[in-house]
Short mmCIF file of C-alpha atoms and ligand atoms in Angstrom, two decimals:
data_model
loop_
_atom_site.label_atom_id
_atom_site.label_comp_id
_atom_site.label_asym_id
_atom_site.label_seq_id
_atom_site.Cartn_x
_atom_site.Cartn_y
_atom_site.Cartn_z
CA UNK A 2 1.84 29.52 -43.97
CA UNK A 3 4.91 27.28 -44.01
CA UNK A 4 7.10 27.69 -40.97
CA UNK A 5 10.81 27.06 -40.92
CA UNK A 6 10.91 26.86 -37.14
CA UNK A 7 8.54 26.73 -34.22
CA UNK A 8 5.48 24.57 -33.77
CA UNK A 9 3.50 23.45 -36.76
CA UNK A 10 0.65 21.17 -37.74
CA UNK A 11 0.21 19.53 -41.12
CA UNK A 12 -3.20 19.16 -42.74
CA UNK A 13 -3.83 16.48 -45.33
CA UNK A 14 -4.78 15.79 -48.07
CA UNK A 15 -3.13 18.97 -49.39
CA UNK A 16 -0.05 18.92 -47.11
CA UNK A 17 -0.78 22.38 -45.74
CA UNK A 18 1.69 23.19 -42.97
CA UNK A 19 0.42 25.76 -40.49
CA UNK A 20 2.47 27.46 -37.82
CA UNK A 21 0.88 27.34 -34.38
CA UNK A 22 0.34 30.78 -32.85
CA UNK A 23 0.20 31.29 -29.09
CA UNK A 24 -3.31 32.65 -29.68
CA UNK A 25 -4.65 29.35 -31.05
CA UNK A 26 -6.66 27.72 -28.26
CA UNK A 27 -7.71 24.78 -30.42
CA UNK A 28 -6.90 23.18 -33.75
CA UNK A 29 -10.21 24.55 -35.05
CA UNK A 30 -9.16 28.13 -34.26
CA UNK A 31 -5.84 27.58 -35.99
CA UNK A 32 -7.45 26.06 -39.07
CA UNK A 33 -10.01 28.83 -39.41
CA UNK A 34 -7.35 31.50 -38.93
CA UNK A 35 -5.60 30.33 -42.08
CA UNK A 36 -8.78 29.66 -44.04
CA UNK A 37 -8.83 25.87 -44.09
CA UNK A 38 -12.24 24.45 -45.05
CA UNK A 39 -13.17 22.91 -41.72
CA UNK A 40 -16.84 22.68 -40.89
CA UNK A 41 -17.87 23.75 -37.42
CA UNK A 42 -21.63 23.80 -37.32
CA UNK A 43 -21.94 24.07 -33.51
CA UNK A 44 -19.35 26.84 -33.35
CA UNK A 45 -16.74 24.82 -31.51
CA UNK A 46 -18.80 23.50 -28.61
CA UNK A 47 -18.12 19.83 -29.31
CA UNK A 48 -21.70 18.87 -30.07
CA UNK A 49 -22.00 18.61 -33.87
CA UNK A 50 -19.06 16.44 -34.91
CA UNK A 51 -18.57 18.32 -38.19
CA UNK A 52 -15.00 19.36 -37.28
CA UNK A 53 -13.84 15.73 -37.03
CA UNK A 54 -10.47 14.91 -38.60
CA UNK A 55 -8.31 11.79 -38.69
CA UNK A 56 -5.12 12.01 -36.65
CA UNK A 57 -2.50 10.45 -38.94
CA UNK A 58 0.53 11.32 -36.81
CA UNK A 59 0.98 12.41 -33.21
CA UNK A 60 -1.96 10.64 -31.60
CA UNK A 61 0.32 9.62 -28.73
CA UNK A 62 1.03 13.29 -27.98
CA UNK A 63 -2.63 14.20 -27.54
CA UNK A 64 -4.25 14.16 -24.13
CA UNK A 65 -7.25 11.83 -23.80
CA UNK A 66 -10.61 13.14 -25.00
CA UNK A 67 -12.29 15.57 -22.65
CA UNK A 68 -15.78 14.77 -21.37
CA UNK A 69 -17.57 16.64 -24.16
CA UNK A 70 -15.61 14.91 -26.91
CA UNK A 71 -15.78 11.51 -25.21
CA UNK A 72 -19.57 11.64 -25.14
CA UNK A 73 -19.88 12.52 -28.82
CA UNK A 74 -17.20 9.99 -29.82
CA UNK A 75 -19.05 7.25 -27.99
CA UNK A 76 -22.42 8.24 -29.52
CA UNK A 77 -20.95 8.21 -33.03
CA UNK A 78 -18.63 5.25 -32.60
CA UNK A 79 -15.46 7.20 -33.43
CA UNK A 80 -12.20 5.29 -33.72
CA UNK A 81 -9.21 6.52 -31.67
CA UNK A 82 -7.92 8.45 -34.71
CA UNK A 83 -11.14 10.39 -35.16
CA UNK A 84 -10.86 13.56 -33.10
CA UNK A 85 -12.67 16.87 -32.91
CA UNK A 86 -10.63 19.91 -33.96
CA UNK A 87 -12.59 22.17 -31.64
CA UNK A 88 -11.59 20.10 -28.61
CA UNK A 89 -8.00 19.41 -29.68
CA UNK A 90 -5.00 21.33 -28.43
CA UNK A 91 -2.71 22.51 -31.24
CA UNK A 92 0.31 20.32 -30.48
CA UNK A 93 3.50 20.49 -32.52
CA UNK A 94 4.00 17.78 -35.12
CA UNK A 95 0.39 16.64 -35.52
CA UNK A 96 -0.60 15.42 -38.97
CA UNK A 97 -4.35 15.69 -39.44
CA UNK A 98 -6.41 14.55 -42.39
CA UNK A 99 -9.54 16.48 -43.25
CA UNK A 100 -12.06 13.91 -44.55
CA UNK A 101 -12.51 14.09 -48.34
CA UNK A 102 -16.16 14.92 -47.98
CA UNK A 103 -15.25 18.19 -46.30
CA UNK A 104 -12.57 19.39 -48.73
S1 LIG B 17 -17.33 22.40 -34.18
FE1 LIG B 17 -18.97 21.16 -33.57
S2 LIG B 17 -17.98 19.45 -32.70
FE2 LIG B 17 -16.36 20.74 -33.22
#
């Protein structure tokens, strides 16, 4: 799972470094591919909020929330760091913390 080169994303709290594959359309897809315990009750449609993680590094690299995520974030009162894995592009260098309750 640890890559020596190429794009990678780090998942806390266990410091799991995952190499981004060109097939990964979202961070959720990438996380599930390597067996990380990320909930995704709605199946990645951006409506359940269970795939939320805290962006600890790289927030400035992420595009703004799309419409689907923006609506849920506003309903739930998410902070800027709280983002949905199913709506997030797998961008190199992100450090994402899976909330303790999900690990
Ligand atoms: S999987 Fe439901 S919001 Fe992301």
